């Protein structure tokens, strides 16, 4: 797959407000926050969409949730609660084709997150 903006963030070619980093993953603030706290957790391995996750990626994909919780705790929003979302492809609202877990927190979040029409 071709590089996305997130590869440039991983390689420190463009700046990001990094909250956590290890050998497998990176967490950084979303540039266009949709809640008082909104950060992204991405694998360092470039995987385009959820559809492209292989069995060997399962460890790293699970690690994203671990990092999400770790950073949420560090930011003091874990107890109140938060939402994690991973969008997939056009109908899912994906715009960057390098999988990422959105973590949204800091206020009560509505559910469902869209107009409840089925069609
Ligand atoms: P998606 O729509 O693919 O689920 O989410 C992509 C997210 O990446 C969006 O929330 C968008 O604001 C964020 N984003 C896009 N470009 C950048 C960037 O250059 N830096 C940061 N920090 N976030 C970005």
XYZ file of C-alpha atoms and ligand atoms in Angstrom:
143
model
C 0.000 0.000 0.000
C 1.130 3.585 -0.506
C 2.193 5.712 2.443
C -0.363 7.843 4.226
C 0.013 10.904 6.421
C 0.242 8.508 9.384
C 3.429 6.937 8.039
C 4.908 10.434 7.987
C 3.822 10.917 11.620
C 5.397 7.563 12.600
C 8.628 8.571 10.840
C 8.520 12.042 12.477
C 8.490 13.661 9.038
C 5.534 15.771 10.114
C 4.711 16.873 13.654
C 2.013 15.406 15.862
C 1.116 15.785 19.508
C 2.354 12.342 20.568
C 0.916 10.898 23.787
C 2.493 7.443 23.766
C 4.889 5.414 21.669
C 6.337 1.923 21.786
C 7.739 -0.503 19.237
C 4.300 -1.493 17.956
C 2.073 1.550 18.254
C 1.773 5.313 18.445
C -0.925 7.458 20.080
C -1.365 11.115 19.187
C -4.024 13.832 19.394
C -6.434 14.073 16.491
C -5.851 17.266 14.498
C -9.606 17.902 14.320
C -11.011 16.803 17.699
C -14.628 15.655 17.828
C -14.755 15.582 21.655
C -12.864 17.350 24.479
C -10.396 14.451 24.361
C -9.809 12.835 20.969
C -6.705 10.876 20.170
C -5.771 8.166 17.682
C -3.903 4.934 18.305
C -2.204 3.480 15.247
C -0.017 0.456 14.603
C 3.450 1.214 13.273
C 2.777 -1.467 10.684
C 0.811 0.089 7.826
C -2.458 -1.837 7.470
C -4.906 -0.069 5.173
C -8.285 -1.103 6.587
C -9.834 -3.545 9.061
C -10.445 -5.781 6.024
C -6.687 -6.118 5.569
C -5.922 -7.389 9.083
C -4.309 -10.826 8.921
C -4.138 -13.451 11.618
C -0.549 -12.452 12.318
C -1.694 -8.853 12.930
C -4.092 -9.858 15.733
C -1.550 -9.214 18.468
C -0.774 -5.701 17.306
C -4.438 -4.877 16.715
C -5.281 -6.024 20.258
C -2.379 -3.906 21.489
C -4.134 -0.802 20.132
C -6.929 -1.254 22.691
C -4.380 -1.762 25.454
C -2.667 1.506 24.477
C -6.035 3.300 24.218
C -6.857 2.353 27.814
C -3.363 3.164 29.050
C -3.449 6.680 27.563
C -7.077 7.233 28.690
C -5.977 6.399 32.252
C -2.997 8.751 31.987
C -5.288 11.541 30.760
C -7.712 10.905 33.631
C -10.723 10.023 31.465
C -10.799 6.239 31.883
C -13.096 6.115 34.903
C -15.727 8.440 33.378
C -15.499 6.450 30.184
C -14.775 6.854 26.540
C -15.536 5.449 23.116
C -13.206 3.681 20.717
C -14.076 3.597 17.033
C -12.323 2.152 13.999
C -13.902 3.281 10.749
C -13.690 1.054 7.671
C -13.873 2.211 4.063
C -16.246 4.744 2.545
C -19.497 3.938 4.329
C -17.636 3.641 7.619
C -16.288 7.155 7.146
C -12.622 6.192 6.800
C -10.477 8.950 5.320
C -6.947 7.814 6.217
C -6.111 4.329 4.931
C -3.851 3.243 7.782
C -5.969 1.653 10.511
C -6.459 3.778 13.614
C -8.476 3.554 16.762
C -10.233 6.806 17.590
C -10.529 7.412 21.332
C -13.189 9.979 22.256
C -13.779 11.183 25.800
C -14.401 14.113 28.095
C -18.179 14.371 27.755
C -21.175 12.018 27.573
C -21.276 10.646 24.023
C -24.608 10.027 22.354
C -25.682 6.645 21.044
C -26.408 5.768 18.315
C -23.718 8.018 16.859
C -25.736 8.712 13.700
C -29.349 9.335 12.721
C -31.208 6.154 13.631
C -32.764 5.659 10.160
C -32.199 2.118 8.873
C -32.338 3.132 5.187
P -10.982 8.456 9.712
O -11.968 9.414 9.089
O -10.082 7.852 8.679
O -11.619 7.448 10.616
O -10.115 9.340 10.692
C -8.965 10.016 10.299
C -8.635 10.981 11.416
O -7.321 11.433 11.247
C -9.554 12.202 11.428
O -10.207 12.303 12.677
C -8.595 13.362 11.165
O -8.922 14.530 11.882
C -7.254 12.785 11.597
N -6.130 13.345 10.876
C -6.014 13.473 9.519
N -4.821 14.017 9.207
C -4.175 14.218 10.393
C -2.894 14.761 10.713
O -2.105 15.166 9.857
N -2.555 14.824 12.029
C -3.407 14.368 13.008
N -2.977 14.487 14.273
N -4.622 13.858 12.740
C -4.999 13.786 11.449
